[in-house]
């Protein structure tokens, strides 16, 4: 009988059983004598069930767990390894697992040389709790420095698990981890497996220790991977992660650098994986500390010349992902990645082209030097590499190369998966906005792939790309609508059909022959499901409302829809018939070109509902004045007044959408980008505590209106500030006044009111052994800036339980119509008390102390909000109805037009339009900016009065004279013009 036949009869291949059968088979654990072969098969089935997502009840898991523990009486190495695997998986599910500790401890003694000692160490880390780790400290320290690399690695990896609950204990193992990091090449990579499991194969291969093992008579095989260094470096970083200087010293020592210069390192890292981790640590330091950026960048460039391709790539990737990296700094890493593009290894080619594709999102000019090599990859047999090559070329290529690239893309679209098809379509989508003149070729490509087979995500990406062309490229509307009409005839996705019908209803009546679209829409009423039929009814009605010549024909079609079996379709048909007969109502509901500003609508609805809750609870009266100076009544007194909600025109909404689309499309959907920095198990006290501060929940992408609404509700709840009226402007992101690793972390937010300026200082005490009382911030330079200090709202107490708080400093403008500007110095003043570590109580007597923090700048951008608009039209409108000023400047210290744009945008606080923030020429450029300057509280409605402001900055650059700037400002009010013009 063959071996495979015997295995089949024994049940080796029959893992696909239900949970009940496996639990019954586990009775074999109780047999005497124990059969290692049968038990291994059952344990394999248990693990298979757990790995495939099967859930065990608490009682079942406990029964299996203690059944496994009975197998400790058999010393078969293979069975013991399976037992430890099962224990690791069953520990979170079973009860009283700590009872197996003694059995595991016998197998992890330092004098025991068996194959399953590493398995015992890993299992023990899952069984014990945080309170027991200190008692096991001696065993883990011994295992970490063990000469056998598998044992040392198991102890190091287990320390990762223990570090979560017993951080202070694991932190004391730093010396042993440092010793493991300096592993010599003679470290054993094998273990008792070669003696016990394979009849002395370890002796056959040779190597390892010359000393015979006590129990199994094997010799360890030396390790060539130095995996212990990789694990040790990760644990050492976790231990030192709370000390920034210790991390910097660790990176410099291991990199062979001391004090910023090159030197000899006491420990040589031979593991490429450990070096890759060190590269990530160096990149994180370069990002976090600008003072060490140059030193870390030099180290990263040195690693570009390492003999390992893995290290070369990791260093090149780290440099490419640095914040604010310049084209000069990118030259060396791009040269390395360019070499990888011609490598014979597919993994290197894929990694290099993927990194270049991400870099091309922000630095297309720097990547363009690789265009020739990337064009050779278009025909690469690996279609993933070819897809990335195409999408990157679309980002870095010129308008002249678009047609050629489109033809090459069409040749292999049918050979790649939907995931990569979406990537290509997204690249085409960004190209549509970049080169509108090539819309014919791109629309032909999109219409072609729309007819190909594909899933919902792929079809949605193509339809979204066509929608963008319809919205932002007027010349292709008619052709694009025709392609969409053909697509919905065979569209199998209801969501896409509904969206296409909506677009046809919005854009179809504006075409030269709108009647030709009616047939396609009415076909949906006849042939589709109820959801699509309802959308088609609405689309038909829009044709009748906007084109009176078609009104009678549309009315006939809608009359037929009144007999539909679905009530939603019937209701919509009846409503739309009423609209066709009532011109005024139709004009209001269908042809209105404006819409509510969603942020303002949301803010007012929240106030309305919160007021309703207060009125219901009897703790407030209807009509009470809210924080923005407006009476917001609950449902008990009046309905919600939608007339006070700010509105936005369709043109403004379209410009804002164009801006958002351009930004989103420029970030081609390559693959999810992981954090460039290393992940740590712990979070600093400053970072964790900052989430509780006012404004901490606002992300970088939150709009100015949402930010202002959030701060308005926070400030209006403070009695001393509630009378200040509506909030005009707040800093969108807190300004860091200290480094995040310092003992006291301070960030600031500037709030501007009609007559007042309030500075909000978020203070975090990161020292658990120190208590701070009466924490205040003393601000200097207010008089010179045009401000008079009113009062300070200090923090009463900052301790370990409540490490964070907020200090408010209020000022009044010296002149009501002036815009105070200047640099405000700040000093943290507090009473410091030490905490007794034995009792946890603070000393009764403390001492007054102060802490210098960085100065805070109050400038033009603090009174300006960015917005989007049709720049050309509004610029002409303001030429006749607004104020204007033009100034010229010589920016001799600015090195390029790109640097000039990067300087002007944050300085003025306005939003760049049409991608003008990225100059396409190195000698001449025009930057268009738009925004609103806050003037004060509106006379009625409790809103904010502002002045629309536009800036046109014409720039020239020469190496001899730097940047020449002509700044033209137009606004509705002279105050706004004067403010913006004074920024430079």
Coordinates of N, CA, C and O in Angstrom, one line a residue, residues 105 112 120 128 153 198 225 280 295 304 317 353 441 509 515 594 635 737 742 752 765 768 798 831 858 890-891 913:
X105 N 7.3 25.9 31.8 CA 8.6 26.3 32.4 C 9.6 25.2 32.4 O 10.8 25.5 32.2
X112 N 18.2 23.0 29.1 CA 17.4 22.0 28.3 C 17.6 22.4 26.8 O 17.3 23.5 26.4
X120 N 8.2 26.8 23.5 CA 7.7 27.0 24.8 C 7.8 28.4 25.2 O 6.9 28.9 25.9
X128 N 1.0 33.8 30.4 CA 1.1 34.6 31.6 C 0.5 36.0 31.4 O 0.3 36.5 30.3
X153 N 15.6 34.5 19.1 CA 14.5 35.2 18.4 C 13.2 35.0 19.0 O 12.4 35.9 19.1
X198 N 15.5 14.3 12.8 CA 16.0 13.8 11.6 C 17.3 12.9 11.8 O 18.2 12.8 10.9
X225 N 21.4 34.4 8.3 CA 20.4 35.5 8.1 C 20.5 36.6 9.1 O 20.0 37.7 9.0
X280 N 14.4 53.2 8.3 CA 13.1 53.8 8.6 C 13.2 54.6 9.9 O 12.5 55.7 10.0
X295 N 22.0 65.4 8.8 CA 22.8 64.3 9.3 C 22.1 63.0 8.8 O 22.7 62.1 8.3
X304 N 22.5 54.1 0.3 CA 22.2 53.8 -1.2 C 23.3 53.0 -1.8 O 23.1 52.4 -2.9
X317 N 13.6 54.7 -1.1 CA 12.2 55.0 -0.8 C 12.0 56.0 0.3 O 11.2 56.8 0.3
X353 N 9.3 50.8 -9.7 CA 8.3 51.6 -10.5 C 7.1 52.0 -9.6 O 6.5 53.1 -9.8
X441 N -9.3 61.7 -27.7 CA -8.6 60.4 -27.6 C -8.9 59.8 -26.2 O -9.2 58.5 -26.2
X509 N -30.9 68.6 -21.3 CA -31.7 69.8 -21.8 C -30.9 70.9 -22.3 O -31.4 71.8 -23.1
X515 N -33.9 66.4 -27.5 CA -35.0 65.3 -27.7 C -34.4 63.9 -28.0 O -35.0 62.9 -27.7
X594 N -28.5 77.9 -7.2 CA -27.7 77.9 -6.0 C -28.1 76.8 -5.1 O -29.2 76.1 -5.3
X635 N -38.0 73.6 18.3 CA -39.2 73.4 17.7 C -40.4 73.8 18.5 O -41.5 74.0 17.9
X737 N 4.2 75.1 19.5 CA 5.2 76.0 20.2 C 6.3 75.3 20.9 O 7.2 76.0 21.3
X742 N 9.2 67.1 24.4 CA 9.6 67.9 25.6 C 8.7 67.6 26.8 O 7.7 67.0 26.6
X752 N -10.2 85.0 16.1 CA -10.4 86.4 15.8 C -11.9 86.7 15.9 O -12.7 86.0 15.2
X765 N 1.2 68.2 30.2 CA 2.3 67.8 31.1 C 2.6 66.3 30.9 O 1.9 65.5 31.2
X768 N 4.9 62.3 34.6 CA 4.0 61.8 35.6 C 4.4 62.1 37.1 O 3.6 62.0 38.0
X798 N -2.6 70.2 36.5 CA -2.2 69.2 35.5 C -1.5 68.1 36.2 O -0.4 68.3 36.7
X831 N 3.1 76.6 39.0 CA 3.6 76.1 40.3 C 3.9 74.6 40.2 O 3.0 73.9 39.9
X858 N 1.2 86.7 14.6 CA -0.1 87.1 14.2 C 0.0 87.9 12.9 O 0.7 89.0 12.9
X890 N 11.1 92.6 -5.3 CA 12.3 91.8 -5.7 C 12.6 90.8 -4.6 O 13.1 91.2 -3.6
X891 N 12.3 89.6 -4.9 CA 12.6 88.5 -3.9 C 13.9 87.8 -4.2 O 14.0 86.8 -4.8
X913 N -5.7 78.7 -7.3 CA -6.8 78.2 -8.2 C -6.1 77.6 -9.5 O -5.1 78.1 -9.9

